[in-house]
Amino acid sequence: MTDSVLSKSRVVPQATWRRAMLLILLLPSAGFAQDAALSLDEAIALALQQAPEISAGEAGLMSAQSMLRSAGRLPDPQLIAGIDNLPANGPDSYSLTSDFMTMRKVGLAQNFPNATKRRLQRELASANVTTSEFELQQTRLEITRGVTQAWIALASTDTALQELRALLADVQLQARSARSSLAAGRDSSADALMAEMAVVQFDNRLLALETEAHIAQAELSRWIGQAAARPQADMPALDQLPASGDALRSSIHQHAYLLPLEARIAAAHTNVELAKSEKRPDWSGELTYALRGAPYSNMVSLQFRIGLPLFARDRQDPQIAAKGADLRRLQAERESEVRMHDTQIQEMLARWQSLGVQLTRFDKELLPLSKERHRAAMAGLSGGRGDLKAVIDAATTRGDLLIEQARLTRERGEAWAYLRTLQSKTPQTLSGDKP
């Protein structure tokens, strides 16, 4: 029976080896070993500096601002140059000076779109700038949310890992003690097998949690690169929101995730009015100077042209209807987004509050009790009043609670990050009591 127990114990080094290989992947490089702890605020600042999404949004804003400068201006003038009444046959054919009606002329023409159209073009360009600004704000907040969730996931997992490693050391010590007692004939093989199985189970728990930490670190490195390998600072308090739940819901139309849609609706309104302005006639002016042969006087001409939108039913009205349909589509999409956004806010508020209650119970009741239970079981075993099963059960229960606490913290961090990034401006800090 002793050989059987010892043969089963060979599983332990294999699991430990797998865990050690994963730890190598998670270890920071030597260059980061002495770096200061990475706070959440610093991680957000780094992400906002490095994110290509920010560069793309800034380029889009610059493009819209450049278009604003030219919007609503008069079209470029046109140069007029030509010959009028050039003879095509007879003795004076193709002579520029013989016939009194022949004129070489030069001049300028200028189109003047109606004032309403030009004003609306400026308004549309301004609305496009506003849309780009809101989209850039939204991008910043989405990056802030993503970094916050990844940072909290990694921090909560690392905290649980430290506790689990300490528990694993205790269980391994008990397993070695059980093997020694079995060899000395003081304990049964059942106790030794139970201890070996507990070590393997703890190894699996630890391996799964280290995998989650590796995934969280990979997600964080997506935003901040190699800085994700630095040790993390203390977890910020997750109990503060920028406003109450009712205030967040009542200001829903000012949330960053809806503002770009509001700006696009404003632009759609302008597009409808711009289509209507096509019913108002544009006009143009033309001034020319005509040069004739030496015996004849030179001529100056001035003329105006006015557009006649006489067939609006087949030309302007379909354009107006199309722009109106686009406006109604955006308004319906906004209504749908508002409802969905409001529902999501309520869900996140409920999760944030419920998870807060659960984590408070973990911190004040469950984890302290599990720690005392494990300590009492260890003391009983040392004093000869307890058994190995009680120690292993207590360690297993505490390990499961630590893993569950990490999961709850990660989920509450996701809700907290969502609720903290609803406003139209990026909070200066996320770690303090107030944004």
PDB file of N, CA and C in Angstrom, residues 308-405:
ATOM      1  N   LEU A 308     -34.546  78.312 -62.051  1.00  0.00           N
ATOM      2  CA  LEU A 308     -36.003  78.211 -61.954  1.00  0.00           C
ATOM      3  C   LEU A 308     -36.384  76.782 -61.544  1.00  0.00           C
ATOM      4  N   PRO A 309     -36.506  76.529 -60.237  1.00  0.00           N
ATOM      5  CA  PRO A 309     -36.891  75.177 -59.780  1.00  0.00           C
ATOM      6  C   PRO A 309     -38.383  74.929 -60.018  1.00  0.00           C
ATOM      7  N   LEU A 310     -38.728  74.708 -61.263  1.00  0.00           N
ATOM      8  CA  LEU A 310     -40.140  74.581 -61.638  1.00  0.00           C
ATOM      9  C   LEU A 310     -40.668  73.163 -61.514  1.00  0.00           C
ATOM     10  N   PHE A 311     -39.800  72.193 -61.424  1.00  0.00           N
ATOM     11  CA  PHE A 311     -40.249  70.791 -61.426  1.00  0.00           C
ATOM     12  C   PHE A 311     -39.833  70.111 -60.115  1.00  0.00           C
ATOM     13  N   ALA A 312     -40.215  70.751 -59.003  1.00  0.00           N
ATOM     14  CA  ALA A 312     -39.815  70.267 -57.679  1.00  0.00           C
ATOM     15  C   ALA A 312     -40.361  68.872 -57.386  1.00  0.00           C
ATOM     16  N   ARG A 313     -41.531  68.546 -57.932  1.00  0.00           N
ATOM     17  CA  ARG A 313     -42.139  67.240 -57.642  1.00  0.00           C
ATOM     18  C   ARG A 313     -41.230  66.095 -58.077  1.00  0.00           C
ATOM     19  N   ASP A 314     -40.501  66.270 -59.154  1.00  0.00           N
ATOM     20  CA  ASP A 314     -39.647  65.207 -59.678  1.00  0.00           C
ATOM     21  C   ASP A 314     -38.170  65.391 -59.321  1.00  0.00           C
ATOM     22  N   ARG A 315     -37.809  66.529 -58.779  1.00  0.00           N
ATOM     23  CA  ARG A 315     -36.394  66.789 -58.505  1.00  0.00           C
ATOM     24  C   ARG A 315     -36.154  67.034 -57.019  1.00  0.00           C
ATOM     25  N   GLN A 316     -36.615  68.170 -56.491  1.00  0.00           N
ATOM     26  CA  GLN A 316     -36.317  68.510 -55.104  1.00  0.00           C
ATOM     27  C   GLN A 316     -37.118  67.682 -54.095  1.00  0.00           C
ATOM     28  N   ASP A 317     -38.404  67.446 -54.372  1.00  0.00           N
ATOM     29  CA  ASP A 317     -39.248  66.739 -53.402  1.00  0.00           C
ATOM     30  C   ASP A 317     -38.738  65.330 -53.086  1.00  0.00           C
ATOM     31  N   PRO A 318     -38.304  64.510 -54.068  1.00  0.00           N
ATOM     32  CA  PRO A 318     -37.751  63.191 -53.713  1.00  0.00           C
ATOM     33  C   PRO A 318     -36.512  63.288 -52.820  1.00  0.00           C
ATOM     34  N   GLN A 319     -35.668  64.318 -53.038  1.00  0.00           N
ATOM     35  CA  GLN A 319     -34.501  64.495 -52.185  1.00  0.00           C
ATOM     36  C   GLN A 319     -34.919  64.853 -50.755  1.00  0.00           C
ATOM     37  N   ILE A 320     -35.920  65.706 -50.654  1.00  0.00           N
ATOM     38  CA  ILE A 320     -36.413  66.078 -49.322  1.00  0.00           C
ATOM     39  C   ILE A 320     -36.986  64.852 -48.611  1.00  0.00           C
ATOM     40  N   ALA A 321     -37.741  64.046 -49.339  1.00  0.00           N
ATOM     41  CA  ALA A 321     -38.325  62.839 -48.739  1.00  0.00           C
ATOM     42  C   ALA A 321     -37.239  61.866 -48.288  1.00  0.00           C
ATOM     43  N   ALA A 322     -36.198  61.720 -49.077  1.00  0.00           N
ATOM     44  CA  ALA A 322     -35.110  60.807 -48.711  1.00  0.00           C
ATOM     45  C   ALA A 322     -34.410  61.285 -47.446  1.00  0.00           C
ATOM     46  N   LYS A 323     -34.090  62.575 -47.368  1.00  0.00           N
ATOM     47  CA  LYS A 323     -33.433  63.102 -46.174  1.00  0.00           C
ATOM     48  C   LYS A 323     -34.345  62.994 -44.954  1.00  0.00           C
ATOM     49  N   GLY A 324     -35.645  63.198 -45.152  1.00  0.00           N
ATOM     50  CA  GLY A 324     -36.584  63.042 -44.044  1.00  0.00           C
ATOM     51  C   GLY A 324     -36.635  61.609 -43.536  1.00  0.00           C
ATOM     52  N   ALA A 325     -36.565  60.650 -44.461  1.00  0.00           N
ATOM     53  CA  ALA A 325     -36.571  59.245 -44.054  1.00  0.00           C
ATOM     54  C   ALA A 325     -35.300  58.912 -43.261  1.00  0.00           C
ATOM     55  N   ASP A 326     -34.162  59.460 -43.685  1.00  0.00           N
ATOM     56  CA  ASP A 326     -32.924  59.256 -42.934  1.00  0.00           C
ATOM     57  C   ASP A 326     -33.042  59.819 -41.518  1.00  0.00           C
ATOM     58  N   LEU A 327     -33.664  60.969 -41.403  1.00  0.00           N
ATOM     59  CA  LEU A 327     -33.854  61.578 -40.087  1.00  0.00           C
ATOM     60  C   LEU A 327     -34.730  60.698 -39.201  1.00  0.00           C
ATOM     61  N   ARG A 328     -35.833  60.208 -39.740  1.00  0.00           N
ATOM     62  CA  ARG A 328     -36.719  59.355 -38.943  1.00  0.00           C
ATOM     63  C   ARG A 328     -36.025  58.057 -38.542  1.00  0.00           C
ATOM     64  N   ARG A 329     -35.180  57.532 -39.433  1.00  0.00           N
ATOM     65  CA  ARG A 329     -34.431  56.314 -39.093  1.00  0.00           C
ATOM     66  C   ARG A 329     -33.500  56.564 -37.910  1.00  0.00           C
ATOM     67  N   LEU A 330     -32.782  57.679 -37.934  1.00  0.00           N
ATOM     68  CA  LEU A 330     -31.866  57.991 -36.833  1.00  0.00           C
ATOM     69  C   LEU A 330     -32.632  58.242 -35.532  1.00  0.00           C
ATOM     70  N   GLN A 331     -33.789  58.886 -35.630  1.00  0.00           N
ATOM     71  CA  GLN A 331     -34.583  59.124 -34.430  1.00  0.00           C
ATOM     72  C   GLN A 331     -35.081  57.810 -33.828  1.00  0.00           C
ATOM     73  N   ALA A 332     -35.488  56.881 -34.690  1.00  0.00           N
ATOM     74  CA  ALA A 332     -35.927  55.579 -34.187  1.00  0.00           C
ATOM     75  C   ALA A 332     -34.757  54.818 -33.567  1.00  0.00           C
ATOM     76  N   GLU A 333     -33.580  54.903 -34.197  1.00  0.00           N
ATOM     77  CA  GLU A 333     -32.403  54.256 -33.635  1.00  0.00           C
ATOM     78  C   GLU A 333     -32.036  54.855 -32.279  1.00  0.00           C
ATOM     79  N   ARG A 334     -32.182  56.170 -32.170  1.00  0.00           N
ATOM     80  CA  ARG A 334     -31.903  56.811 -30.881  1.00  0.00           C
ATOM     81  C   ARG A 334     -32.848  56.298 -29.808  1.00  0.00           C
ATOM     82  N   GLU A 335     -34.136  56.204 -30.136  1.00  0.00           N
ATOM     83  CA  GLU A 335     -35.097  55.712 -29.154  1.00  0.00           C
ATOM     84  C   GLU A 335     -34.748  54.292 -28.714  1.00  0.00           C
ATOM     85  N   SER A 336     -34.364  53.469 -29.681  1.00  0.00           N
ATOM     86  CA  SER A 336     -33.961  52.104 -29.348  1.00  0.00           C
ATOM     87  C   SER A 336     -32.713  52.092 -28.469  1.00  0.00           C
ATOM     88  N   GLU A 337     -31.734  52.937 -28.805  1.00  0.00           N
ATOM     89  CA  GLU A 337     -30.494  52.999 -28.028  1.00  0.00           C
ATOM     90  C   GLU A 337     -30.763  53.511 -26.617  1.00  0.00           C
ATOM     91  N   VAL A 338     -31.644  54.493 -26.489  1.00  0.00           N
ATOM     92  CA  VAL A 338     -31.954  55.030 -25.164  1.00  0.00           C
ATOM     93  C   VAL A 338     -32.577  53.946 -24.292  1.00  0.00           C
ATOM     94  N   ARG A 339     -33.517  53.205 -24.851  1.00  0.00           N
ATOM     95  CA  ARG A 339     -34.159  52.147 -24.067  1.00  0.00           C
ATOM     96  C   ARG A 339     -33.145  51.074 -23.664  1.00  0.00           C
ATOM     97  N   MET A 340     -32.341  50.649 -24.625  1.00  0.00           N
ATOM     98  CA  MET A 340     -31.353  49.618 -24.339  1.00  0.00           C
ATOM     99  C   MET A 340     -30.329  50.122 -23.326  1.00  0.00           C
ATOM    100  N   HIS A 341     -29.904  51.380 -23.485  1.00  0.00           N
ATOM    101  CA  HIS A 341     -28.922  51.958 -22.582  1.00  0.00           C
ATOM    102  C   HIS A 341     -29.488  52.081 -21.172  1.00  0.00           C
ATOM    103  N   ASP A 342     -30.730  52.508 -21.069  1.00  0.00           N
ATOM    104  CA  ASP A 342     -31.363  52.627 -19.752  1.00  0.00           C
ATOM    105  C   ASP A 342     -31.471  51.266 -19.073  1.00  0.00           C
ATOM    106  N   THR A 343     -31.843  50.250 -19.841  1.00  0.00           N
ATOM    107  CA  THR A 343     -31.922  48.897 -19.285  1.00  0.00           C
ATOM    108  C   THR A 343     -30.552  48.421 -18.809  1.00  0.00           C
ATOM    109  N   GLN A 344     -29.530  48.706 -19.599  1.00  0.00           N
ATOM    110  CA  GLN A 344     -28.191  48.288 -19.219  1.00  0.00           C
ATOM    111  C   GLN A 344     -27.718  49.009 -17.962  1.00  0.00           C
ATOM    112  N   ILE A 345     -28.060  50.284 -17.835  1.00  0.00           N
ATOM    113  CA  ILE A 345     -27.690  51.020 -16.624  1.00  0.00           C
ATOM    114  C   ILE A 345     -28.354  50.378 -15.402  1.00  0.00           C
ATOM    115  N   GLN A 346     -29.642  50.047 -15.525  1.00  0.00           N
ATOM    116  CA  GLN A 346     -30.330  49.418 -14.401  1.00  0.00           C
ATOM    117  C   GLN A 346     -29.699  48.077 -14.046  1.00  0.00           C
ATOM    118  N   GLU A 347     -29.358  47.295 -15.068  1.00  0.00           N
ATOM    119  CA  GLU A 347     -28.724  45.996 -14.810  1.00  0.00           C
ATOM    120  C   GLU A 347     -27.374  46.172 -14.123  1.00  0.00           C
ATOM    121  N   MET A 348     -26.573  47.134 -14.610  1.00  0.00           N
ATOM    122  CA  MET A 348     -25.257  47.348 -14.017  1.00  0.00           C
ATOM    123  C   MET A 348     -25.373  47.872 -12.589  1.00  0.00           C
ATOM    124  N   LEU A 349     -26.332  48.756 -12.346  1.00  0.00           N
ATOM    125  CA  LEU A 349     -26.545  49.246 -10.986  1.00  0.00           C
ATOM    126  C   LEU A 349     -26.935  48.109 -10.055  1.00  0.00           C
ATOM    127  N   ALA A 350     -27.842  47.245 -10.516  1.00  0.00           N
ATOM    128  CA  ALA A 350     -28.261  46.115  -9.686  1.00  0.00           C
ATOM    129  C   ALA A 350     -27.074  45.176  -9.408  1.00  0.00           C
ATOM    130  N   ARG A 351     -26.275  44.900 -10.435  1.00  0.00           N
ATOM    131  CA  ARG A 351     -25.106  44.032 -10.230  1.00  0.00           C
ATOM    132  C   ARG A 351     -24.106  44.683  -9.286  1.00  0.00           C
ATOM    133  N   TRP A 352     -23.836  45.970  -9.497  1.00  0.00           N
ATOM    134  CA  TRP A 352     -22.861  46.671  -8.662  1.00  0.00           C
ATOM    135  C   TRP A 352     -23.286  46.652  -7.193  1.00  0.00           C
ATOM    136  N   GLN A 353     -24.575  46.906  -6.938  1.00  0.00           N
ATOM    137  CA  GLN A 353     -25.062  46.927  -5.564  1.00  0.00           C
ATOM    138  C   GLN A 353     -25.066  45.526  -4.949  1.00  0.00           C
ATOM    139  N   SER A 354     -25.574  44.533  -5.689  1.00  0.00           N
ATOM    140  CA  SER A 354     -25.643  43.171  -5.169  1.00  0.00           C
ATOM    141  C   SER A 354     -24.250  42.599  -4.913  1.00  0.00           C
ATOM    142  N   LEU A 355     -23.350  42.798  -5.854  1.00  0.00           N
ATOM    143  CA  LEU A 355     -21.991  42.286  -5.676  1.00  0.00           C
ATOM    144  C   LEU A 355     -21.287  42.997  -4.523  1.00  0.00           C
ATOM    145  N   GLY A 356     -21.611  44.264  -4.308  1.00  0.00           N
ATOM    146  CA  GLY A 356     -21.033  44.969  -3.169  1.00  0.00           C
ATOM    147  C   GLY A 356     -21.453  44.342  -1.847  1.00  0.00           C
ATOM    148  N   VAL A 357     -22.740  43.972  -1.738  1.00  0.00           N
ATOM    149  CA  VAL A 357     -23.217  43.312  -0.522  1.00  0.00           C
ATOM    150  C   VAL A 357     -22.517  41.967  -0.336  1.00  0.00           C
ATOM    151  N   GLN A 358     -22.409  41.212  -1.417  1.00  0.00           N
ATOM    152  CA  GLN A 358     -21.757  39.900  -1.317  1.00  0.00           C
ATOM    153  C   GLN A 358     -20.294  40.038  -0.910  1.00  0.00           C
ATOM    154  N   LEU A 359     -19.580  40.988  -1.499  1.00  0.00           N
ATOM    155  CA  LEU A 359     -18.164  41.151  -1.174  1.00  0.00           C
ATOM    156  C   LEU A 359     -17.981  41.634   0.264  1.00  0.00           C
ATOM    157  N   THR A 360     -18.910  42.445   0.741  1.00  0.00           N
ATOM    158  CA  THR A 360     -18.839  42.864   2.150  1.00  0.00           C
ATOM    159  C   THR A 360     -18.965  41.658   3.067  1.00  0.00           C
ATOM    160  N   ARG A 361     -19.855  40.735   2.734  1.00  0.00           N
ATOM    161  CA  ARG A 361     -19.995  39.515   3.536  1.00  0.00           C
ATOM    162  C   ARG A 361     -18.728  38.668   3.474  1.00  0.00           C
ATOM    163  N   PHE A 362     -18.114  38.637   2.283  1.00  0.00           N
ATOM    164  CA  PHE A 362     -16.861  37.885   2.165  1.00  0.00           C
ATOM    165  C   PHE A 362     -15.795  38.500   3.070  1.00  0.00           C
ATOM    166  N   ASP A 363     -15.676  39.829   3.016  1.00  0.00           N
ATOM    167  CA  ASP A 363     -14.610  40.499   3.768  1.00  0.00           C
ATOM    168  C   ASP A 363     -14.835  40.437   5.272  1.00  0.00           C
ATOM    169  N   LYS A 364     -16.090  40.574   5.716  1.00  0.00           N
ATOM    170  CA  LYS A 364     -16.359  40.703   7.148  1.00  0.00           C
ATOM    171  C   LYS A 364     -16.758  39.398   7.816  1.00  0.00           C
ATOM    172  N   GLU A 365     -17.244  38.423   7.042  1.00  0.00           N
ATOM    173  CA  GLU A 365     -17.749  37.205   7.664  1.00  0.00           C
ATOM    174  C   GLU A 365     -17.098  35.938   7.102  1.00  0.00           C
ATOM    175  N   LEU A 366     -17.298  35.674   5.816  1.00  0.00           N
ATOM    176  CA  LEU A 366     -16.916  34.377   5.281  1.00  0.00           C
ATOM    177  C   LEU A 366     -15.412  34.127   5.336  1.00  0.00           C
ATOM    178  N   LEU A 367     -14.623  35.064   4.841  1.00  0.00           N
ATOM    179  CA  LEU A 367     -13.176  34.853   4.820  1.00  0.00           C
ATOM    180  C   LEU A 367     -12.568  34.839   6.223  1.00  0.00           C
ATOM    181  N   PRO A 368     -12.956  35.762   7.134  1.00  0.00           N
ATOM    182  CA  PRO A 368     -12.427  35.638   8.507  1.00  0.00           C
ATOM    183  C   PRO A 368     -12.806  34.317   9.171  1.00  0.00           C
ATOM    184  N   LEU A 369     -14.052  33.870   8.962  1.00  0.00           N
ATOM    185  CA  LEU A 369     -14.473  32.603   9.560  1.00  0.00           C
ATOM    186  C   LEU A 369     -13.703  31.430   8.966  1.00  0.00           C
ATOM    187  N   SER A 370     -13.510  31.454   7.652  1.00  0.00           N
ATOM    188  CA  SER A 370     -12.770  30.348   7.034  1.00  0.00           C
ATOM    189  C   SER A 370     -11.317  30.339   7.496  1.00  0.00           C
ATOM    190  N   LYS A 371     -10.761  31.520   7.719  1.00  0.00           N
ATOM    191  CA  LYS A 371      -9.375  31.586   8.216  1.00  0.00           C
ATOM    192  C   LYS A 371      -9.281  31.028   9.629  1.00  0.00           C
ATOM    193  N   GLU A 372     -10.235  31.373  10.484  1.00  0.00           N
ATOM    194  CA  GLU A 372     -10.246  30.845  11.844  1.00  0.00           C
ATOM    195  C   GLU A 372     -10.475  29.343  11.858  1.00  0.00           C
ATOM    196  N   ARG A 373     -11.349  28.876  10.970  1.00  0.00           N
ATOM    197  CA  ARG A 373     -11.597  27.432  10.900  1.00  0.00           C
ATOM    198  C   ARG A 373     -10.333  26.682  10.502  1.00  0.00           C
ATOM    199  N   HIS A 374      -9.624  27.225   9.507  1.00  0.00           N
ATOM    200  CA  HIS A 374      -8.391  26.572   9.068  1.00  0.00           C
ATOM    201  C   HIS A 374      -7.343  26.604  10.171  1.00  0.00           C
ATOM    202  N   ARG A 375      -7.261  27.724  10.862  1.00  0.00           N
ATOM    203  CA  ARG A 375      -6.288  27.833  11.954  1.00  0.00           C
ATOM    204  C   ARG A 375      -6.631  26.861  13.083  1.00  0.00           C
ATOM    205  N   ALA A 376      -7.924  26.751  13.403  1.00  0.00           N
ATOM    206  CA  ALA A 376      -8.335  25.836  14.471  1.00  0.00           C
ATOM    207  C   ALA A 376      -8.076  24.386  14.082  1.00  0.00           C
ATOM    208  N   ALA A 377      -8.344  24.045  12.804  1.00  0.00           N
ATOM    209  CA  ALA A 377      -8.086  22.674  12.358  1.00  0.00           C
ATOM    210  C   ALA A 377      -6.601  22.344  12.423  1.00  0.00           C
ATOM    211  N   MET A 378      -5.761  23.293  12.015  1.00  0.00           N
ATOM    212  CA  MET A 378      -4.322  23.084  12.093  1.00  0.00           C
ATOM    213  C   MET A 378      -3.861  22.921  13.541  1.00  0.00           C
ATOM    214  N   ALA A 379      -4.422  23.770  14.437  1.00  0.00           N
ATOM    215  CA  ALA A 379      -4.051  23.655  15.855  1.00  0.00           C
ATOM    216  C   ALA A 379      -4.506  22.336  16.439  1.00  0.00           C
ATOM    217  N   GLY A 380      -5.704  21.886  16.071  1.00  0.00           N
ATOM    218  CA  GLY A 380      -6.199  20.608  16.574  1.00  0.00           C
ATOM    219  C   GLY A 380      -5.353  19.445  16.110  1.00  0.00           C
ATOM    220  N   LEU A 381      -4.921  19.499  14.848  1.00  0.00           N
ATOM    221  CA  LEU A 381      -4.079  18.423  14.327  1.00  0.00           C
ATOM    222  C   LEU A 381      -2.722  18.412  15.022  1.00  0.00           C
ATOM    223  N   SER A 382      -2.186  19.589  15.268  1.00  0.00           N
ATOM    224  CA  SER A 382      -0.885  19.663  15.953  1.00  0.00           C
ATOM    225  C   SER A 382      -0.992  19.173  17.391  1.00  0.00           C
ATOM    226  N   GLY A 383      -2.134  19.425  18.035  1.00  0.00           N
ATOM    227  CA  GLY A 383      -2.309  18.998  19.419  1.00  0.00           C
ATOM    228  C   GLY A 383      -2.840  17.600  19.567  1.00  0.00           C
ATOM    229  N   GLY A 384      -3.056  16.909  18.455  1.00  0.00           N
ATOM    230  CA  GLY A 384      -3.538  15.531  18.526  1.00  0.00           C
ATOM    231  C   GLY A 384      -5.018  15.413  18.757  1.00  0.00           C
ATOM    232  N   ARG A 385      -5.740  16.522  18.672  1.00  0.00           N
ATOM    233  CA  ARG A 385      -7.185  16.475  18.910  1.00  0.00           C
ATOM    234  C   ARG A 385      -7.999  16.484  17.615  1.00  0.00           C
ATOM    235  N   GLY A 386      -7.355  16.718  16.481  1.00  0.00           N
ATOM    236  CA  GLY A 386      -8.082  16.784  15.222  1.00  0.00           C
ATOM    237  C   GLY A 386      -7.604  15.714  14.256  1.00  0.00           C
ATOM    238  N   ASP A 387      -8.099  15.817  13.025  1.00  0.00           N
ATOM    239  CA  ASP A 387      -7.661  14.874  12.003  1.00  0.00           C
ATOM    240  C   ASP A 387      -7.287  15.627  10.734  1.00  0.00           C
ATOM    241  N   LEU A 388      -6.634  14.912   9.837  1.00  0.00           N
ATOM    242  CA  LEU A 388      -6.152  15.516   8.601  1.00  0.00           C
ATOM    243  C   LEU A 388      -7.299  15.971   7.710  1.00  0.00           C
ATOM    244  N   LYS A 389      -8.392  15.234   7.708  1.00  0.00           N
ATOM    245  CA  LYS A 389      -9.524  15.590   6.844  1.00  0.00           C
ATOM    246  C   LYS A 389     -10.074  16.973   7.197  1.00  0.00           C
ATOM    247  N   ALA A 390     -10.160  17.301   8.460  1.00  0.00           N
ATOM    248  CA  ALA A 390     -10.665  18.609   8.861  1.00  0.00           C
ATOM    249  C   ALA A 390      -9.761  19.726   8.354  1.00  0.00           C
ATOM    250  N   VAL A 391      -8.444  19.509   8.396  1.00  0.00           N
ATOM    251  CA  VAL A 391      -7.509  20.515   7.907  1.00  0.00           C
ATOM    252  C   VAL A 391      -7.680  20.718   6.412  1.00  0.00           C
ATOM    253  N   ILE A 392      -7.752  19.606   5.666  1.00  0.00           N
ATOM    254  CA  ILE A 392      -7.878  19.698   4.212  1.00  0.00           C
ATOM    255  C   ILE A 392      -9.216  20.321   3.823  1.00  0.00           C
ATOM    256  N   ASP A 393     -10.284  19.934   4.510  1.00  0.00           N
ATOM    257  CA  ASP A 393     -11.595  20.525   4.217  1.00  0.00           C
ATOM    258  C   ASP A 393     -11.593  22.027   4.461  1.00  0.00           C
ATOM    259  N   ALA A 394     -10.956  22.443   5.568  1.00  0.00           N
ATOM    260  CA  ALA A 394     -10.906  23.872   5.876  1.00  0.00           C
ATOM    261  C   ALA A 394     -10.090  24.632   4.824  1.00  0.00           C
ATOM    262  N   ALA A 395      -8.961  24.059   4.408  1.00  0.00           N
ATOM    263  CA  ALA A 395      -8.134  24.706   3.391  1.00  0.00           C
ATOM    264  C   ALA A 395      -8.867  24.774   2.053  1.00  0.00           C
ATOM    265  N   THR A 396      -9.561  23.697   1.711  1.00  0.00           N
ATOM    266  CA  THR A 396     -10.297  23.671   0.437  1.00  0.00           C
ATOM    267  C   THR A 396     -11.412  24.712   0.432  1.00  0.00           C
ATOM    268  N   THR A 397     -12.143  24.789   1.565  1.00  0.00           N
ATOM    269  CA  THR A 397     -13.220  25.777   1.650  1.00  0.00           C
ATOM    270  C   THR A 397     -12.674  27.188   1.523  1.00  0.00           C
ATOM    271  N   ARG A 398     -11.569  27.457   2.212  1.00  0.00           N
ATOM    272  CA  ARG A 398     -10.989  28.799   2.122  1.00  0.00           C
ATOM    273  C   ARG A 398     -10.499  29.093   0.703  1.00  0.00           C
ATOM    274  N   GLY A 399      -9.896  28.113   0.051  1.00  0.00           N
ATOM    275  CA  GLY A 399      -9.448  28.316  -1.326  1.00  0.00           C
ATOM    276  C   GLY A 399     -10.604  28.620  -2.261  1.00  0.00           C
ATOM    277  N   ASP A 400     -11.697  27.887  -2.102  1.00  0.00           N
ATOM    278  CA  ASP A 400     -12.872  28.141  -2.950  1.00  0.00           C
ATOM    279  C   ASP A 400     -13.434  29.541  -2.701  1.00  0.00           C
ATOM    280  N   LEU A 401     -13.430  29.974  -1.449  1.00  0.00           N
ATOM    281  CA  LEU A 401     -13.930  31.314  -1.134  1.00  0.00           C
ATOM    282  C   LEU A 401     -13.042  32.390  -1.756  1.00  0.00           C
ATOM    283  N   LEU A 402     -11.741  32.186  -1.726  1.00  0.00           N
ATOM    284  CA  LEU A 402     -10.830  33.165  -2.317  1.00  0.00           C
ATOM    285  C   LEU A 402     -11.045  33.273  -3.825  1.00  0.00           C
ATOM    286  N   ILE A 403     -11.233  32.138  -4.484  1.00  0.00           N
ATOM    287  CA  ILE A 403     -11.492  32.143  -5.928  1.00  0.00           C
ATOM    288  C   ILE A 403     -12.820  32.830  -6.227  1.00  0.00           C
ATOM    289  N   GLU A 404     -13.818  32.547  -5.406  1.00  0.00           N
ATOM    290  CA  GLU A 404     -15.128  33.180  -5.608  1.00  0.00           C
ATOM    291  C   GLU A 404     -15.041  34.680  -5.353  1.00  0.00           C
ATOM    292  N   GLN A 405     -14.288  35.096  -4.350  1.00  0.00           N
ATOM    293  CA  GLN A 405     -14.117  36.522  -4.084  1.00  0.00           C
ATOM    294  C   GLN A 405     -13.457  37.225  -5.269  1.00  0.00           C
TER     295      GLN A 405
END
